[in-house]
Structures are given as C-alpha cells and as structure tokens.
C-alpha cells in the first residue's frame, strides 16, 4: 500500500540547497527500493545519517529450527505466554519460518525501548493482538491500538512505546516487500471499489518527533541472524521534513470489510497483504452463505502447494477444547484437513460468525523452531477422531 504523504518542511525542489538557521545544509537522504526504481521517500536531517561514532560487537539473533518434526497438523498454544521477554527484541520468539517469511510472537514486559531498531533485510507486519501505544520513527508518530496491522518497511529506524496493560503481538517478517493484493488495485495503484478496505482506512505518521541533541544513541540493526550495534551522537529522529511513498502505516482488522456469497467463499477473499510466496488474510465477523442449501462449514481440502497457518484473535471459535485465543494451527501442504465429524450438518442453518483471526499461507514449507516445540499440542493430529458437533477446528470455520 502506498500513496503520497508528507510531513514537516522541505524545499520545493528535490536535491537543491536547504539550509538550517546557522547556515549549514540539512542532510538529504533518499530511502528507496529496487535500485531507484521502486518506492522511496526523501528525508531531511539535522545531522548526516552516515555519521557513526562506533560499532559494537554483533549479537547472535537467529532462531533454531527444530529437528525431527513429523509431517502432521500442529497446534501451538501460546495464550499462557503472557510475557515472552523484557524488551521488544528479547521478547520476540519465532515460531516458524522459511526463506520467505518468519512468524513470531512478542509479549514484552517493558513499556518503552531505550534503543532504536531497524530490520536491515525484511519488512515487518506487527499485528497488535493486545495493547496500544505509539510507534516512533524517522517519519514521525503513529498511534496504534488493538487490532491494528502495523506495516514497517525495511530499514525504517523505529521504537515502540506501549501504554500500560498487556501487550501481545504477532510479527510477520517478510524478506520481500509487503503489498496490498494486486487484484484490488488499478494500474495507478489506487484501491478499487471492490477492495475490502481503502485508503481512508490507512493511517500514516501524522506528527514529527521533537529533536533533542546530545547523548549516545544505539540503533540495533537486524540482518543475517545478528543484531548489529550502531552508535550515533545524535537521535536518528532528527528529521525536519520528508515526503514520498515509503513509510510505516497502520490498518485495523476492524476496518476490513468481508466479502460474502451465496455459497462458501474460498480464503483468497479474505486476503489483506501479499508478498513473494505468501499472503496474509483477515477473518472477521460476517454473514454465512445464503444459498437455500448452503453448507457454511468448508469442504475438506488439500493445499497441495502451500502451508496454512491460522492465528486465533478473538470470538467464539465453535471449536473443540484447547483451541483458544493466541493459538496457532499449522497445516502443511498436501495433508488434507477439514471439519470434524458432525460439524458439517451442525453448520447448516447458521447465519453468521463473530470470530477474528489472521491467516498466513506460504508457498514454501514452514519449519517449526525449538521455541515452538514446547508449545505443541501433541494430541492435535488425531483430533479428527473425536465425534460431536463441538469438535469443529476453528480454522475450518474460516477457510
């Protein structure tokens, strides 16, 4: 998602003299993609962003893939993980990954970051399951609240400041740009009339951060499984103005308008974002199918070339015991899954659903991490042997 945005002061023309009160030039910085052919923004700093005072030793920061995991459906129960670490980076626990994407939970105990962070090689989508606060970046302040997707393009230096109360985050790290679905955009880039959300739902930074001089400022840069420690003698939030198409933004799951039909609609109608080899979908309250002989429960299906991950956010999932908020279900490609016995008949006549969930479908196999193994429900692969109308797997009421 990109549209033109600007904040602060800058000259009328690009790449011309723009001077501070003392007569010195502001330091111009182009932040761009695809070798000057993609999205970009032009920033004006009080200090050259290249002025590093020192570089510390890199810190290992890579998840470990679990070995010997059976090819099977998996259920990860994370609701009891109310605190996963102290600060924002130590609290990030990766659950699964491949060469395109990494999926993590993050429930920090600290309210503010005393350092700055940027991902040097991946865009990040931070879904706010619980909590609120403000994202601070070079582009300014962006308030967020429960239910928001916060899209942070790679290399954007930022901090999270959380308000009091629980914080529960789902973080999707993408090694290709995060975009809105192409079928919902015209060739100018505008979202079309049939898109389930539009530009009015997008929230961009709205106020620059007041610059304070002095002191040492640490920027931790995530790249190649390490956190690189860069120190500056000034705040990286010393931007007095910027304009362009490259910046963080927020979109609420509560502003996603569902697409429904007379018969069961497939998961692509719920798509919210896309990247190379994976998509992110939003399941929200909606009316069920309205054909007189419709079956609201989905058919059994095999995603022969993709893995399916569902993260449960809120609502009554009509599920068997054990699938609750903050649970993941993971269904690998090629293994059929669908409603439990009795749930197809039980769904007939149902009019609506009130669930919220985030789904991530990948087109390369996902690998569970050692952190994830300790959260696995080992009985889940055999749960389709259970009988009765209350055994519906929540994912299959969404798919």
XYZ file of C-alpha atoms in Angstrom:
399
model
C 0.000 0.000 0.000
C 1.495 3.320 -0.990
C 0.211 6.810 -1.581
C 1.972 10.141 -1.383
C 2.429 11.580 2.100
C 4.486 14.406 3.585
C 5.315 15.936 6.954
C 7.383 18.903 8.128
C 9.346 21.326 5.986
C 11.446 20.736 2.882
C 12.377 22.656 -0.273
C 10.042 22.908 -3.238
C 12.529 21.081 -5.495
C 14.437 17.895 -4.772
C 18.222 17.889 -4.391
C 18.657 21.642 -4.002
C 20.106 23.696 -1.144
C 18.081 23.595 2.062
C 19.783 25.372 4.950
C 19.417 25.358 8.724
C 19.235 28.528 10.811
C 23.016 28.524 11.294
C 23.554 28.425 7.546
C 24.613 24.782 7.318
C 22.863 22.433 4.915
C 20.297 19.914 6.050
C 21.444 16.376 5.176
C 19.256 14.934 2.440
C 18.629 11.155 2.467
C 16.776 9.127 -0.128
C 15.311 5.925 1.311
C 14.319 3.851 -1.707
C 13.772 0.383 -3.109
C 14.534 -1.538 -6.301
C 17.632 0.437 -7.196
C 15.961 3.847 -7.578
C 13.043 2.279 -9.482
C 10.719 1.413 -6.575
C 9.022 3.255 -3.742
C 11.040 5.947 -1.982
C 10.881 8.834 0.454
C 13.208 11.842 0.741
C 14.211 12.841 4.279
C 15.958 15.972 5.578
C 18.140 15.502 8.680
C 19.822 17.948 11.018
C 22.824 15.567 11.023
C 24.246 13.362 8.263
C 22.783 9.864 8.843
C 26.202 8.430 7.920
C 27.930 9.914 10.998
C 28.534 6.765 13.083
C 30.553 7.188 16.296
C 31.275 3.483 16.868
C 30.105 -0.027 16.055
C 29.766 -2.617 18.804
C 30.081 -6.376 18.577
C 27.171 -8.107 16.801
C 24.827 -10.201 18.933
C 23.527 -13.583 17.673
C 19.826 -13.311 16.946
C 18.655 -16.263 14.896
C 16.016 -18.869 15.805
C 16.933 -22.548 15.786
C 14.895 -24.836 13.569
C 13.648 -27.939 15.386
C 14.789 -31.273 14.018
C 12.789 -34.470 13.607
C 9.352 -32.829 13.407
C 6.801 -35.192 11.878
C 4.800 -34.195 8.819
C 1.482 -33.562 10.556
C -1.000 -30.850 11.522
C 0.198 -28.868 14.527
C -1.439 -26.779 17.225
C 0.700 -24.280 19.173
C -0.827 -22.933 22.379
C 0.644 -19.520 23.256
C -2.110 -17.967 25.398
C -0.234 -18.704 28.631
C 2.879 -16.962 27.288
C 1.812 -13.616 28.769
C 5.437 -12.408 28.986
C 7.984 -13.712 26.476
C 10.840 -11.362 27.415
C 11.705 -7.983 28.872
C 12.366 -5.617 25.987
C 10.897 -5.693 22.489
C 13.746 -7.629 20.867
C 14.345 -10.179 23.626
C 10.590 -10.879 23.715
C 10.386 -11.834 20.018
C 10.105 -15.613 19.823
C 9.999 -17.084 16.325
C 7.528 -19.955 15.956
C 8.103 -20.953 12.307
C 9.978 -19.772 9.245
C 11.219 -20.441 5.734
C 13.324 -18.466 3.256
C 10.429 -16.051 2.564
C 8.915 -15.359 5.955
C 9.340 -15.716 9.727
C 6.374 -15.744 12.127
C 6.921 -14.733 15.758
C 5.111 -13.842 18.945
C 6.246 -10.931 21.116
C 4.871 -10.114 24.573
C 7.358 -7.722 26.246
C 7.165 -6.631 29.862
C 8.906 -3.275 29.349
C 6.784 -0.365 28.147
C 9.488 1.566 26.274
C 12.557 0.756 24.200
C 15.756 2.508 25.345
C 17.358 1.809 21.957
C 16.287 2.123 18.336
C 15.670 -0.786 15.981
C 15.570 -1.431 12.274
C 15.300 -4.570 10.224
C 18.008 -4.378 7.606
C 16.624 -7.029 5.260
C 12.898 -7.556 5.830
C 9.598 -5.708 6.017
C 7.649 -6.363 9.218
C 3.915 -6.606 9.822
C 3.197 -6.253 13.541
C -0.338 -7.356 14.413
C -1.448 -5.909 17.757
C -3.471 -8.671 19.406
C -3.459 -6.826 22.728
C -2.110 -3.434 23.679
C -1.829 0.122 22.409
C 0.751 2.855 22.205
C 2.764 4.811 19.690
C 5.295 3.843 17.041
C 8.059 6.417 16.778
C 10.133 6.553 13.599
C 12.105 8.916 11.409
C 8.774 9.610 9.694
C 7.048 10.678 12.912
C 4.459 9.396 15.367
C 1.912 6.690 14.568
C -0.562 5.742 17.292
C -1.731 2.142 17.316
C -4.332 0.128 19.147
C -5.651 -3.412 19.498
C -6.471 -4.966 16.142
C -4.001 -2.917 14.107
C -1.640 -4.247 11.497
C 1.443 -2.003 11.616
C 3.442 -2.298 8.398
C 7.083 -1.228 8.855
C 9.196 -1.271 5.673
C 12.779 -2.472 5.952
C 15.474 -0.008 7.121
C 12.974 2.285 8.902
C 14.501 3.143 12.298
C 11.817 2.945 14.975
C 10.813 2.470 18.601
C 7.675 1.081 20.212
C 6.255 2.824 23.278
C 3.439 0.759 24.793
C 0.715 2.021 27.084
C 0.050 0.302 30.398
C -1.633 -3.079 30.168
C -0.955 -6.410 28.451
C 0.979 -6.447 25.186
C 0.574 -9.387 22.799
C 1.976 -9.100 19.273
C 2.084 -11.339 16.207
C 5.025 -10.382 13.963
C 5.336 -11.453 10.338
C 8.769 -10.776 8.904
C 8.852 -10.692 5.094
C 12.023 -10.912 3.010
C 10.158 -9.317 0.096
C 8.061 -6.139 0.082
C 4.667 -6.230 1.791
C 1.956 -5.055 -0.607
C -1.808 -4.892 -0.862
C -3.352 -7.552 -3.168
C -2.808 -6.664 -6.826
C -6.335 -7.621 -7.838
C -7.654 -4.862 -5.569
C -5.526 -2.124 -7.210
C -5.818 -0.403 -10.567
C -2.716 0.254 -12.681
C -2.322 3.652 -10.978
C -2.030 1.926 -7.582
C -5.387 3.089 -6.203
C -7.501 0.559 -4.325
C -10.582 -0.367 -6.332
C -14.241 -0.160 -5.365
C -14.494 -3.894 -4.619
C -11.457 -3.881 -2.299
C -12.324 -4.899 1.297
C -10.524 -1.767 2.543
C -9.434 1.540 1.018
C -7.041 4.446 1.532
C -9.378 6.016 4.097
C -8.605 3.082 6.379
C -4.825 3.604 6.166
C -3.194 5.643 8.939
C 0.199 7.224 8.238
C 2.539 9.048 10.665
C 0.984 12.396 11.496
C 3.484 14.362 13.621
C 7.278 14.620 13.555
C 9.233 13.952 16.737
C 10.797 16.926 18.507
C 14.571 16.606 18.185
C 16.790 16.734 21.275
C 20.562 16.978 20.849
C 23.314 15.200 22.726
C 23.912 11.778 24.196
C 24.741 8.433 22.676
C 22.027 6.647 20.710
C 22.099 2.919 19.955
C 20.470 1.559 16.799
C 20.214 -2.237 16.692
C 20.117 -3.481 13.105
C 18.784 -6.972 12.414
C 20.473 -8.690 9.486
C 21.713 -12.194 8.644
C 20.862 -13.661 12.051
C 22.667 -10.942 14.012
C 21.826 -7.718 15.825
C 24.454 -5.184 14.737
C 25.171 -2.420 17.259
C 25.476 1.063 15.709
C 26.076 4.127 17.889
C 25.413 7.763 16.979
C 26.000 11.035 18.796
C 22.526 12.292 17.926
C 18.980 10.976 17.703
C 18.090 9.304 14.404
C 14.739 11.086 14.763
C 16.359 14.387 13.726
C 14.209 14.687 10.592
C 12.659 18.112 9.961
C 10.662 17.067 6.930
C 10.070 14.302 4.419
C 7.836 13.294 1.561
C 7.268 10.210 -0.561
C 5.669 6.780 -0.701
C 7.896 4.774 1.670
C 6.842 4.934 5.342
C 5.206 2.881 8.112
C 1.426 2.759 8.312
C -1.401 1.089 10.248
C -4.554 -0.705 9.105
C -7.073 -2.121 11.559
C -8.532 -5.606 11.177
C -11.768 -3.984 12.378
C -11.834 -1.896 9.179
C -11.614 -4.947 6.918
C -14.986 -5.450 5.192
C -15.726 -9.129 4.474
C -16.722 -10.420 1.049
C -19.551 -12.966 1.217
C -21.540 -15.034 -1.288
C -24.432 -17.441 -1.753
C -22.077 -20.411 -1.397
C -18.840 -20.888 0.518
C -16.154 -18.371 -0.401
C -12.507 -19.541 -0.564
C -9.783 -17.975 1.605
C -8.473 -15.525 -1.074
C -11.494 -13.280 -0.448
C -10.003 -12.595 2.996
C -6.593 -11.563 1.654
C -5.180 -8.367 3.161
C -1.495 -8.345 2.176
C 0.737 -10.206 -0.231
C 4.468 -10.746 -0.618
C 6.675 -13.132 -2.555
C 5.440 -16.685 -1.889
C 2.989 -15.890 0.920
C -0.179 -13.970 1.772
C -1.778 -12.587 4.947
C -5.571 -12.830 5.340
C -8.041 -11.359 7.836
C -11.050 -13.342 9.053
C -13.671 -11.051 10.564
C -17.348 -11.278 11.600
C -19.513 -11.864 8.552
C -22.750 -13.405 7.310
C -22.539 -17.028 6.258
C -23.542 -18.258 2.790
C -27.152 -17.556 1.854
C -27.947 -20.117 -0.835
C -31.034 -22.025 0.433
C -28.987 -25.246 0.506
C -25.684 -23.690 1.547
C -23.281 -25.525 3.860
C -21.401 -22.901 5.916
C -18.738 -25.362 7.077
C -15.954 -25.608 4.482
C -15.259 -28.682 2.429
C -12.270 -30.900 3.125
C -9.311 -29.587 1.191
C -5.653 -30.227 0.466
C -3.451 -27.234 -0.177
C -1.041 -29.217 -2.307
C 1.479 -26.407 -2.692
C 1.114 -24.270 0.439
C 1.251 -24.428 4.217
C -1.633 -22.844 6.112
C -1.181 -21.031 9.432
C -4.087 -19.623 11.387
C -3.644 -17.398 14.440
C -6.785 -17.007 16.583
C -7.515 -13.483 17.785
C -10.991 -13.210 19.328
C -14.513 -14.578 19.323
C -16.282 -17.863 19.817
C -14.418 -20.277 17.584
C -17.023 -23.040 17.954
C -14.013 -25.273 18.449
C -13.020 -28.255 20.478
C -11.398 -27.691 23.844
C -7.862 -26.431 23.543
C -8.092 -24.147 20.508
C -8.262 -20.738 22.112
C -7.123 -17.169 21.635
C -3.461 -16.819 20.672
C -3.324 -20.383 19.346
C -1.710 -21.267 16.033
C -2.847 -24.130 13.850
C -0.391 -25.203 11.169
C -1.482 -27.410 8.282
C 1.309 -28.472 5.927
C 0.799 -28.640 2.185
C -0.502 -31.918 0.792
C -2.172 -33.095 4.019
C -5.997 -32.829 3.797
C -7.882 -31.074 6.545
C -11.455 -30.025 7.125
C -14.419 -30.148 9.506
C -14.603 -32.630 12.334
C -17.274 -35.370 12.253
C -20.749 -33.949 12.773
C -19.830 -30.334 12.164
C -20.947 -30.157 8.542
C -24.540 -30.983 9.497
C -24.289 -28.780 12.566
C -23.296 -25.768 10.462
C -26.381 -25.892 8.227
C -28.736 -23.047 9.079
C -26.083 -20.948 10.836
C -26.396 -17.311 9.800
C -23.183 -15.592 10.892
C -19.837 -15.849 12.643
C -18.175 -13.480 15.106
C -14.586 -14.706 15.004
C -11.396 -12.763 14.298
C -8.258 -14.492 13.065
C -5.131 -13.877 10.996
C -4.157 -16.458 8.386
C -0.757 -16.773 6.703
C -0.453 -19.083 3.702
C 3.042 -19.825 2.416
C 4.112 -21.429 -0.844
C 7.228 -22.977 0.629
C 7.198 -25.376 3.593
C 7.409 -23.820 7.041
C 9.791 -25.156 9.666
C 8.912 -25.063 13.345
C 11.510 -23.703 15.741
C 12.754 -25.087 19.027
C 10.734 -22.349 20.772
C 7.577 -23.696 19.122
C 8.115 -27.337 20.088
C 7.486 -26.624 23.761
C 4.072 -25.155 22.913
C 2.799 -28.052 20.776
C -0.447 -29.889 21.489
C 0.707 -33.438 20.751
C -2.864 -34.782 20.526
C -3.918 -32.400 17.786
C -3.055 -34.570 14.722
C -5.548 -37.220 15.907
C -8.286 -34.781 16.918
C -10.405 -35.617 13.850
C -11.226 -38.943 15.503
C -13.357 -37.081 18.011
C -17.133 -37.036 17.498
C -19.796 -34.478 18.154
C -20.820 -31.017 16.956
C -18.494 -29.187 19.379
C -15.259 -30.516 17.894
C -15.021 -28.090 14.978
C -11.470 -26.938 14.402
C -11.665 -23.160 14.415
C -9.631 -22.800 11.230
C -12.188 -24.813 9.298
C -14.940 -22.368 10.172
C -12.769 -19.714 8.495
C -11.263 -21.469 5.455
